[in-house]
């Protein structure tokens, strides 16, 4: 027996045999975790939250109960970020663009035409660059767990088809509450109107704004086709979502609990990206069927937009973002090779 034991230890088998004992003795308390998000329950965001809810239950033997709150019912992205910082809410998922008031560096992801495809984005967000930015949230009371895909953003409006950038002239275009977006769309000749996502549908319905920009999955799940006639495939920015936890709350968890949350977050990320990418393939046909008039911007026109947006890029660089932008571009070119 003694011999067997030492053989097991030596070969590392002991760990495997002892593992089930350890699992049942894990330090997990029954907890209710409020997880807020801005989109509807039936959206890609909602489906991934549901996945996370179920996965957390599985991993914790039902002890870590996550409750999803859709449709910004716990508040807009910015309100939820503050609730997490204060410890009044445990978790959320939302745009990185609205984090710029907390960690300015996130604005680098709002610069247009950086990523060519989702694979480049995955590598950068999951790699050292994305992780470094997420880690900057720790000092601010937030834990950035994983990035999900929101997706490439496209333009919609109720006035006219946008075939060239001049067609944006005078269009009141809702943007996220973020200076890069405001500069970019004012630079394109639109009137950028910063507004939270939770106010967007009504703003379009009442004519407070004429248009907005979001991935096709969101245009579908938030029923923007009911109030927007024209969709322009521009893919001007690749937009991530970030899953956040309240640092104050997270620090009070046991190591076992934190491990479960971290692992479930990674699993939700993989689920979400796959699911969103599949869903987005159906969206264009769906939106056409709902009566939207859809056009794609030509490469020549996209080239002109890249030129026009240079002042916004330069402003970001001059504002202290030059090194960060260089570093990000370096990371992207590594993946591109
Ligand atoms: C949802 C938002 C949304 C974002 C936006 O809460 O605000 O336009 O794209 O996904 O985070």
mmCIF file of C-alpha atoms and ligand atoms in Angstrom:
data_model
loop_
_atom_site.group_PDB
_atom_site.id
_atom_site.type_symbol
_atom_site.label_atom_id
_atom_site.label_comp_id
_atom_site.label_asym_id
_atom_site.label_seq_id
_atom_site.Cartn_x
_atom_site.Cartn_y
_atom_site.Cartn_z
ATOM 1 C CA UNK A 1 0.000 0.000 0.000
ATOM 2 C CA UNK A 2 2.764 2.307 0.949
ATOM 3 C CA UNK A 3 4.485 1.465 -2.268
ATOM 4 C CA UNK A 4 1.315 2.028 -4.267
ATOM 5 C CA UNK A 5 0.860 5.386 -2.621
ATOM 6 C CA UNK A 6 4.314 6.559 -3.458
ATOM 7 C CA UNK A 7 3.950 5.336 -7.022
ATOM 8 C CA UNK A 8 0.700 7.270 -7.346
ATOM 9 C CA UNK A 9 2.271 10.380 -5.960
ATOM 10 C CA UNK A 10 5.257 10.035 -8.178
ATOM 11 C CA UNK A 11 3.198 9.639 -11.312
ATOM 12 C CA UNK A 12 0.830 12.421 -10.419
ATOM 13 C CA UNK A 13 -2.102 10.026 -10.379
ATOM 14 C CA UNK A 14 -2.838 10.949 -6.793
ATOM 15 C CA UNK A 15 -4.134 14.309 -7.877
ATOM 16 C CA UNK A 16 -6.600 12.673 -10.221
ATOM 17 C CA UNK A 17 -7.826 10.250 -7.575
ATOM 18 C CA UNK A 18 -8.109 12.882 -4.882
ATOM 19 C CA UNK A 19 -9.826 15.389 -7.183
ATOM 20 C CA UNK A 20 -13.441 14.300 -6.564
ATOM 21 C CA UNK A 21 -12.925 14.608 -2.813
ATOM 22 C CA UNK A 22 -11.550 18.088 -3.275
ATOM 23 C CA UNK A 23 -14.511 19.072 -5.495
ATOM 24 C CA UNK A 24 -17.084 18.213 -2.879
ATOM 25 C CA UNK A 25 -15.114 20.097 -0.270
ATOM 26 C CA UNK A 26 -14.943 23.269 -2.336
ATOM 27 C CA UNK A 27 -15.529 26.536 -0.575
ATOM 28 C CA UNK A 28 -18.697 27.712 -2.322
ATOM 29 C CA UNK A 29 -21.445 29.645 -0.573
ATOM 30 C CA UNK A 30 -24.975 30.018 -1.925
ATOM 31 C CA UNK A 31 -25.000 33.378 -3.693
ATOM 32 C CA UNK A 32 -27.298 35.412 -5.904
ATOM 33 C CA UNK A 33 -25.435 37.202 -8.662
ATOM 34 C CA UNK A 34 -27.240 39.977 -10.509
ATOM 35 C CA UNK A 35 -26.020 40.119 -14.113
ATOM 36 C CA UNK A 36 -27.288 43.101 -16.113
ATOM 37 C CA UNK A 37 -27.190 43.727 -19.855
ATOM 38 C CA UNK A 38 -28.611 46.136 -22.387
ATOM 39 C CA UNK A 39 -30.037 43.964 -25.158
ATOM 40 C CA UNK A 40 -33.129 41.766 -25.140
ATOM 41 C CA UNK A 41 -33.323 38.259 -23.749
ATOM 42 C CA UNK A 42 -33.638 36.849 -27.258
ATOM 43 C CA UNK A 43 -30.519 38.638 -28.541
ATOM 44 C CA UNK A 44 -27.060 37.125 -28.899
ATOM 45 C CA UNK A 45 -26.225 38.877 -25.628
ATOM 46 C CA UNK A 46 -29.244 37.337 -23.924
ATOM 47 C CA UNK A 47 -28.454 33.841 -25.203
ATOM 48 C CA UNK A 48 -24.906 34.072 -23.881
ATOM 49 C CA UNK A 49 -26.079 35.327 -20.497
ATOM 50 C CA UNK A 50 -28.427 32.333 -20.359
ATOM 51 C CA UNK A 51 -25.498 30.064 -21.152
ATOM 52 C CA UNK A 52 -23.498 31.668 -18.342
ATOM 53 C CA UNK A 53 -26.387 31.280 -15.880
ATOM 54 C CA UNK A 54 -26.670 27.569 -16.635
ATOM 55 C CA UNK A 55 -22.959 26.949 -16.705
ATOM 56 C CA UNK A 56 -22.421 28.644 -13.348
ATOM 57 C CA UNK A 57 -25.158 26.510 -11.826
ATOM 58 C CA UNK A 58 -23.516 23.374 -13.213
ATOM 59 C CA UNK A 59 -20.027 24.239 -12.051
ATOM 60 C CA UNK A 60 -21.133 25.237 -8.554
ATOM 61 C CA UNK A 61 -23.660 22.489 -7.881
ATOM 62 C CA UNK A 62 -26.431 25.093 -8.023
ATOM 63 C CA UNK A 63 -24.917 27.337 -5.386
ATOM 64 C CA UNK A 64 -23.871 30.270 -7.564
ATOM 65 C CA UNK A 65 -27.200 31.479 -8.884
ATOM 66 C CA UNK A 66 -26.855 34.060 -11.612
ATOM 67 C CA UNK A 67 -29.930 36.060 -12.516
ATOM 68 C CA UNK A 68 -29.869 37.878 -15.853
ATOM 69 C CA UNK A 69 -31.512 41.299 -16.167
ATOM 70 C CA UNK A 70 -32.143 42.143 -19.841
ATOM 71 C CA UNK A 71 -33.087 45.397 -21.612
ATOM 72 C CA UNK A 72 -31.024 47.636 -19.333
ATOM 73 C CA UNK A 73 -33.553 46.966 -16.572
ATOM 74 C CA UNK A 74 -30.758 47.507 -14.027
ATOM 75 C CA UNK A 75 -29.630 50.633 -15.890
ATOM 76 C CA UNK A 76 -27.642 51.724 -18.919
ATOM 77 C CA UNK A 77 -24.091 50.470 -19.440
ATOM 78 C CA UNK A 78 -22.650 53.482 -17.593
ATOM 79 C CA UNK A 79 -25.128 53.214 -14.720
ATOM 80 C CA UNK A 80 -24.343 49.521 -14.314
ATOM 81 C CA UNK A 81 -20.582 50.151 -14.349
ATOM 82 C CA UNK A 82 -21.092 52.543 -11.451
ATOM 83 C CA UNK A 83 -23.318 50.094 -9.606
ATOM 84 C CA UNK A 84 -20.572 47.484 -9.921
ATOM 85 C CA UNK A 85 -17.943 49.902 -8.655
ATOM 86 C CA UNK A 86 -20.139 50.749 -5.666
ATOM 87 C CA UNK A 87 -20.899 47.085 -5.008
ATOM 88 C CA UNK A 88 -24.654 47.431 -5.550
ATOM 89 C CA UNK A 89 -24.599 44.970 -8.482
ATOM 90 C CA UNK A 90 -22.347 41.976 -9.069
ATOM 91 C CA UNK A 91 -21.940 41.525 -12.830
ATOM 92 C CA UNK A 92 -22.747 42.955 -16.240
ATOM 93 C CA UNK A 93 -21.818 42.813 -19.893
ATOM 94 C CA UNK A 94 -21.599 45.934 -22.016
ATOM 95 C CA UNK A 95 -19.586 47.906 -24.478
ATOM 96 C CA UNK A 96 -15.951 48.821 -23.826
ATOM 97 C CA UNK A 97 -16.673 52.172 -25.509
ATOM 98 C CA UNK A 98 -18.568 53.449 -22.492
ATOM 99 C CA UNK A 99 -15.668 52.550 -20.161
ATOM 100 C CA UNK A 100 -13.526 55.424 -21.402
ATOM 101 C CA UNK A 101 -14.589 57.650 -18.507
ATOM 102 C CA UNK A 102 -13.049 55.039 -16.178
ATOM 103 C CA UNK A 103 -10.051 53.807 -18.178
ATOM 104 C CA UNK A 104 -9.277 56.171 -21.021
ATOM 105 C CA UNK A 105 -7.150 53.595 -22.878
ATOM 106 C CA UNK A 106 -10.234 51.656 -23.950
ATOM 107 C CA UNK A 107 -10.811 54.381 -26.553
ATOM 108 C CA UNK A 108 -8.134 52.733 -28.673
ATOM 109 C CA UNK A 109 -10.680 50.025 -29.588
ATOM 110 C CA UNK A 110 -13.070 52.688 -30.874
ATOM 111 C CA UNK A 111 -10.746 53.827 -33.625
ATOM 112 C CA UNK A 112 -12.143 52.800 -37.005
ATOM 113 C CA UNK A 113 -10.884 50.271 -39.541
ATOM 114 C CA UNK A 114 -8.351 48.563 -37.276
ATOM 115 C CA UNK A 115 -9.385 44.924 -37.543
ATOM 116 C CA UNK A 116 -9.967 43.129 -40.838
ATOM 117 C CA UNK A 117 -11.826 40.189 -39.374
ATOM 118 C CA UNK A 118 -13.008 38.477 -36.199
ATOM 119 C CA UNK A 119 -9.966 36.233 -35.922
ATOM 120 C CA UNK A 120 -7.672 39.238 -35.631
ATOM 121 C CA UNK A 121 -9.943 40.668 -32.983
ATOM 122 C CA UNK A 122 -10.036 37.430 -30.961
ATOM 123 C CA UNK A 123 -6.246 37.186 -30.946
ATOM 124 C CA UNK A 124 -5.799 40.767 -29.762
ATOM 125 C CA UNK A 125 -8.566 40.795 -27.153
ATOM 126 C CA UNK A 126 -7.606 37.424 -25.662
ATOM 127 C CA UNK A 127 -3.891 38.139 -25.953
ATOM 128 C CA UNK A 128 -1.610 40.323 -23.824
ATOM 129 C CA UNK A 129 -2.929 43.622 -25.215
ATOM 130 C CA UNK A 130 -6.572 42.955 -24.384
ATOM 131 C CA UNK A 131 -5.620 41.515 -21.006
ATOM 132 C CA UNK A 132 -3.451 44.495 -20.152
ATOM 133 C CA UNK A 133 -6.318 46.893 -20.758
ATOM 134 C CA UNK A 134 -8.745 44.759 -18.776
ATOM 135 C CA UNK A 135 -6.284 44.700 -15.862
ATOM 136 C CA UNK A 136 -6.370 48.504 -15.739
ATOM 137 C CA UNK A 137 -9.929 48.256 -14.483
ATOM 138 C CA UNK A 138 -8.802 46.672 -11.221
ATOM 139 C CA UNK A 139 -7.709 49.959 -9.669
ATOM 140 C CA UNK A 140 -11.082 51.425 -10.569
ATOM 141 C CA UNK A 141 -13.238 48.893 -8.784
ATOM 142 C CA UNK A 142 -13.961 46.595 -11.705
ATOM 143 C CA UNK A 143 -12.777 43.174 -12.839
ATOM 144 C CA UNK A 144 -12.703 42.650 -16.612
ATOM 145 C CA UNK A 145 -13.246 38.918 -17.079
ATOM 146 C CA UNK A 146 -13.555 38.250 -20.812
ATOM 147 C CA UNK A 147 -14.425 39.949 -24.065
ATOM 148 C CA UNK A 148 -17.462 38.882 -26.023
ATOM 149 C CA UNK A 149 -18.226 39.821 -29.604
ATOM 150 C CA UNK A 150 -20.575 42.700 -30.228
ATOM 151 C CA UNK A 151 -19.370 42.806 -33.824
ATOM 152 C CA UNK A 152 -18.560 44.995 -36.777
ATOM 153 C CA UNK A 153 -20.716 48.101 -36.679
ATOM 154 C CA UNK A 154 -22.898 49.270 -39.551
ATOM 155 C CA UNK A 155 -25.007 52.354 -40.170
ATOM 156 C CA UNK A 156 -28.764 52.666 -40.253
ATOM 157 C CA UNK A 157 -30.945 55.708 -40.732
ATOM 158 C CA UNK A 158 -34.443 56.764 -41.663
ATOM 159 C CA UNK A 159 -33.569 59.490 -44.178
ATOM 160 C CA UNK A 160 -31.725 58.110 -47.190
ATOM 161 C CA UNK A 161 -29.395 55.388 -48.410
ATOM 162 C CA UNK A 162 -25.790 56.129 -47.506
ATOM 163 C CA UNK A 163 -23.716 55.274 -50.570
ATOM 164 C CA UNK A 164 -21.033 57.852 -50.110
ATOM 165 C CA UNK A 165 -19.893 59.609 -47.024
ATOM 166 C CA UNK A 166 -21.541 62.884 -48.105
ATOM 167 C CA UNK A 167 -24.908 61.168 -47.682
ATOM 168 C CA UNK A 168 -24.357 61.356 -43.929
ATOM 169 C CA UNK A 169 -24.420 65.125 -44.023
ATOM 170 C CA UNK A 170 -26.832 66.556 -41.496
ATOM 171 C CA UNK A 171 -28.046 63.154 -40.290
ATOM 172 C CA UNK A 172 -28.577 63.170 -36.537
ATOM 173 C CA UNK A 173 -26.721 60.022 -35.692
ATOM 174 C CA UNK A 174 -26.771 58.472 -32.266
ATOM 175 C CA UNK A 175 -23.341 57.334 -31.108
ATOM 176 C CA UNK A 176 -22.123 55.747 -27.908
ATOM 177 C CA UNK A 177 -21.045 58.129 -25.148
ATOM 178 C CA UNK A 178 -17.463 58.258 -26.260
ATOM 179 C CA UNK A 179 -15.308 61.059 -27.721
ATOM 180 C CA UNK A 180 -13.764 58.954 -30.506
ATOM 181 C CA UNK A 181 -17.207 58.126 -31.890
ATOM 182 C CA UNK A 182 -18.335 61.726 -31.627
ATOM 183 C CA UNK A 183 -15.225 62.986 -33.472
ATOM 184 C CA UNK A 184 -15.415 60.241 -36.074
ATOM 185 C CA UNK A 185 -19.039 60.849 -37.098
ATOM 186 C CA UNK A 186 -18.838 64.605 -36.923
ATOM 187 C CA UNK A 187 -15.798 64.183 -39.168
ATOM 188 C CA UNK A 188 -17.970 62.254 -41.633
ATOM 189 C CA UNK A 189 -20.384 65.190 -41.667
ATOM 190 C CA UNK A 190 -23.137 63.714 -39.512
ATOM 191 C CA UNK A 191 -24.416 65.355 -36.325
ATOM 192 C CA UNK A 192 -23.230 62.918 -33.679
ATOM 193 C CA UNK A 193 -25.601 62.645 -30.720
ATOM 194 C CA UNK A 194 -24.170 60.703 -27.745
ATOM 195 C CA UNK A 195 -26.901 58.702 -26.053
ATOM 196 C CA UNK A 196 -27.141 55.539 -24.007
ATOM 197 C CA UNK A 197 -28.304 52.432 -25.835
ATOM 198 C CA UNK A 198 -31.319 52.126 -23.558
ATOM 199 C CA UNK A 199 -32.680 55.432 -24.912
ATOM 200 C CA UNK A 200 -31.965 54.693 -28.528
ATOM 201 C CA UNK A 201 -35.102 53.015 -29.818
ATOM 202 C CA UNK A 202 -37.384 55.752 -28.522
ATOM 203 C CA UNK A 203 -35.033 58.432 -29.826
ATOM 204 C CA UNK A 204 -35.317 56.961 -33.322
ATOM 205 C CA UNK A 205 -39.054 56.431 -33.019
ATOM 206 C CA UNK A 206 -39.692 60.031 -32.011
ATOM 207 C CA UNK A 207 -37.199 61.480 -34.497
ATOM 208 C CA UNK A 208 -34.828 62.830 -31.859
ATOM 209 C CA UNK A 209 -32.187 61.060 -33.938
ATOM 210 C CA UNK A 210 -32.335 59.852 -37.550
ATOM 211 C CA UNK A 211 -29.889 57.025 -37.311
ATOM 212 C CA UNK A 212 -27.447 54.927 -35.363
ATOM 213 C CA UNK A 213 -24.699 52.362 -35.880
ATOM 214 C CA UNK A 214 -24.493 48.837 -34.464
ATOM 215 C CA UNK A 215 -23.824 45.278 -35.607
ATOM 216 C CA UNK A 216 -26.522 43.599 -37.721
ATOM 217 C CA UNK A 217 -27.327 41.191 -34.886
ATOM 218 C CA UNK A 218 -28.331 44.135 -32.685
ATOM 219 C CA UNK A 219 -30.257 45.867 -35.485
ATOM 220 C CA UNK A 220 -32.240 42.632 -35.712
ATOM 221 C CA UNK A 221 -32.702 41.773 -32.033
ATOM 222 C CA UNK A 222 -33.543 45.342 -30.995
ATOM 223 C CA UNK A 223 -36.039 45.619 -33.887
ATOM 224 C CA UNK A 224 -34.431 48.763 -35.260
ATOM 225 C CA UNK A 225 -35.922 47.836 -38.660
ATOM 226 C CA UNK A 226 -39.256 49.069 -37.293
ATOM 227 C CA UNK A 227 -37.933 52.629 -37.187
ATOM 228 C CA UNK A 228 -35.034 52.586 -39.677
ATOM 229 C CA UNK A 229 -35.359 52.141 -43.432
ATOM 230 C CA UNK A 230 -31.746 52.176 -44.637
ATOM 231 C CA UNK A 231 -28.889 49.906 -43.677
ATOM 232 C CA UNK A 232 -25.363 50.563 -44.915
ATOM 233 C CA UNK A 233 -22.817 47.808 -44.458
ATOM 234 C CA UNK A 234 -19.764 49.834 -43.484
ATOM 235 C CA UNK A 235 -18.064 47.695 -40.824
ATOM 236 C CA UNK A 236 -16.367 50.854 -39.599
ATOM 237 C CA UNK A 237 -15.436 49.560 -36.132
ATOM 238 C CA UNK A 238 -15.100 46.097 -34.603
ATOM 239 C CA UNK A 239 -16.859 46.419 -31.290
ATOM 240 C CA UNK A 240 -16.279 44.117 -28.324
ATOM 241 C CA UNK A 241 -18.367 43.634 -25.237
ATOM 242 C CA UNK A 242 -16.660 43.074 -21.907
ATOM 243 C CA UNK A 243 -17.967 40.960 -19.045
ATOM 244 C CA UNK A 244 -17.388 42.834 -15.804
ATOM 245 C CA UNK A 245 -17.598 41.976 -12.128
ATOM 246 C CA UNK A 246 -17.703 44.308 -9.171
ATOM 247 C CA UNK A 247 -14.203 44.254 -7.663
ATOM 248 C CA UNK A 248 -15.538 44.871 -4.200
ATOM 249 C CA UNK A 249 -17.788 41.833 -4.513
ATOM 250 C CA UNK A 250 -15.287 39.632 -6.378
ATOM 251 C CA UNK A 251 -12.574 40.210 -3.769
ATOM 252 C CA UNK A 252 -14.921 38.856 -1.110
ATOM 253 C CA UNK A 253 -15.319 35.515 -2.879
ATOM 254 C CA UNK A 254 -13.381 32.383 -2.052
ATOM 255 C CA UNK A 255 -10.641 31.216 -4.415
ATOM 256 C CA UNK A 256 -12.883 28.318 -5.477
ATOM 257 C CA UNK A 257 -15.736 30.669 -6.312
ATOM 258 C CA UNK A 258 -13.483 32.968 -8.290
ATOM 259 C CA UNK A 259 -12.122 30.026 -10.224
ATOM 260 C CA UNK A 260 -15.616 28.896 -11.179
ATOM 261 C CA UNK A 261 -16.569 32.402 -12.316
ATOM 262 C CA UNK A 262 -13.395 32.819 -14.346
ATOM 263 C CA UNK A 263 -13.839 29.459 -16.063
ATOM 264 C CA UNK A 264 -17.524 30.011 -16.740
ATOM 265 C CA UNK A 265 -16.698 33.436 -18.176
ATOM 266 C CA UNK A 266 -14.245 31.883 -20.648
ATOM 267 C CA UNK A 267 -16.800 29.217 -21.615
ATOM 268 C CA UNK A 268 -19.425 31.938 -22.151
ATOM 269 C CA UNK A 269 -17.017 33.852 -24.366
ATOM 270 C CA UNK A 270 -16.463 30.850 -26.626
ATOM 271 C CA UNK A 271 -20.189 30.139 -26.776
ATOM 272 C CA UNK A 272 -21.064 33.766 -27.443
ATOM 273 C CA UNK A 273 -18.634 34.328 -30.292
ATOM 274 C CA UNK A 274 -19.680 31.178 -32.107
ATOM 275 C CA UNK A 275 -23.364 31.890 -31.593
ATOM 276 C CA UNK A 276 -23.096 35.569 -32.616
ATOM 277 C CA UNK A 277 -21.172 34.736 -35.755
ATOM 278 C CA UNK A 278 -23.704 32.145 -36.800
ATOM 279 C CA UNK A 279 -26.582 34.498 -36.065
ATOM 280 C CA UNK A 280 -25.047 37.399 -37.971
ATOM 281 C CA UNK A 281 -25.015 35.327 -41.165
ATOM 282 C CA UNK A 282 -28.821 35.231 -41.104
ATOM 283 C CA UNK A 283 -29.325 38.858 -40.149
ATOM 284 C CA UNK A 284 -29.008 40.565 -43.528
ATOM 285 C CA UNK A 285 -31.640 38.352 -45.137
ATOM 286 C CA UNK A 286 -33.860 38.833 -42.095
ATOM 287 C CA UNK A 287 -33.548 42.621 -42.234
ATOM 288 C CA UNK A 288 -34.213 42.689 -45.971
ATOM 289 C CA UNK A 289 -37.321 40.642 -45.372
ATOM 290 C CA UNK A 290 -38.409 43.213 -42.785
ATOM 291 C CA UNK A 291 -38.261 45.866 -45.470
ATOM 292 C CA UNK A 292 -34.882 47.453 -44.933
ATOM 293 C CA UNK A 293 -33.080 48.775 -47.975
ATOM 294 C CA UNK A 294 -29.506 47.547 -47.744
ATOM 295 C CA UNK A 295 -26.333 48.610 -49.500
ATOM 296 C CA UNK A 296 -22.651 47.913 -49.069
ATOM 297 C CA UNK A 297 -20.036 50.641 -49.162
ATOM 298 C CA UNK A 298 -17.545 50.242 -51.979
ATOM 299 C CA UNK A 299 -13.850 49.823 -51.222
ATOM 300 C CA UNK A 300 -13.198 53.201 -52.806
ATOM 301 C CA UNK A 301 -15.696 54.833 -50.482
ATOM 302 C CA UNK A 302 -14.272 53.062 -47.451
ATOM 303 C CA UNK A 303 -10.868 54.350 -48.515
ATOM 304 C CA UNK A 304 -12.232 57.904 -48.531
ATOM 305 C CA UNK A 305 -13.670 57.375 -45.067
ATOM 306 C CA UNK A 306 -10.296 56.198 -43.806
ATOM 307 C CA UNK A 307 -8.820 59.460 -45.075
ATOM 308 C CA UNK A 308 -11.554 61.578 -43.552
ATOM 309 C CA UNK A 309 -11.174 59.959 -40.183
ATOM 310 C CA UNK A 310 -7.457 60.734 -39.927
ATOM 311 C CA UNK A 311 -7.986 63.904 -37.855
ATOM 312 C CA UNK A 312 -9.867 61.852 -35.253
ATOM 313 C CA UNK A 313 -7.004 59.311 -35.229
ATOM 314 C CA UNK A 314 -4.427 62.095 -34.919
ATOM 315 C CA UNK A 315 -6.366 63.676 -32.082
ATOM 316 C CA UNK A 316 -6.377 60.368 -30.234
ATOM 317 C CA UNK A 317 -2.620 60.015 -30.751
ATOM 318 C CA UNK A 318 -1.903 63.615 -29.741
ATOM 319 C CA UNK A 319 -4.019 63.143 -26.613
ATOM 320 C CA UNK A 320 -1.483 60.657 -25.283
ATOM 321 C CA UNK A 321 -2.730 57.606 -27.178
ATOM 322 C CA UNK A 322 0.103 57.364 -29.736
ATOM 323 C CA UNK A 323 2.072 54.587 -28.010
ATOM 324 C CA UNK A 324 -1.043 52.593 -27.294
ATOM 325 C CA UNK A 325 -2.223 52.826 -30.888
ATOM 326 C CA UNK A 326 1.210 51.786 -32.168
ATOM 327 C CA UNK A 327 1.248 48.855 -29.822
ATOM 328 C CA UNK A 328 -2.223 47.759 -30.906
ATOM 329 C CA UNK A 329 -1.345 48.078 -34.575
ATOM 330 C CA UNK A 330 1.795 46.033 -33.885
ATOM 331 C CA UNK A 331 -0.276 43.295 -32.260
ATOM 332 C CA UNK A 332 -2.689 43.236 -35.182
ATOM 333 C CA UNK A 333 0.089 42.989 -37.744
ATOM 334 C CA UNK A 334 1.575 40.057 -35.825
ATOM 335 C CA UNK A 335 -1.711 38.177 -36.215
ATOM 336 C CA UNK A 336 -2.043 39.234 -39.838
ATOM 337 C CA UNK A 337 1.246 37.549 -40.768
HETATM 338 C C1 LIG B 1 -25.847 47.508 -25.088
HETATM 339 C C2 LIG B 1 -24.765 48.365 -25.727
HETATM 340 C C3 LIG B 1 -24.688 48.126 -27.231
HETATM 341 C C4 LIG B 1 -23.670 49.040 -27.894
HETATM 342 C C5 LIG B 1 -24.250 50.424 -28.073
HETATM 343 O O1 LIG B 1 -25.989 47.824 -23.745
HETATM 344 O O2 LIG B 1 -24.412 51.125 -27.076
HETATM 345 O O3 LIG B 1 -24.525 50.816 -29.203
HETATM 346 O O4 LIG B 1 -23.311 48.545 -29.151
HETATM 347 O O5 LIG B 1 -24.354 46.785 -27.471
HETATM 348 O O6 LIG B 1 -23.520 48.085 -25.124
#
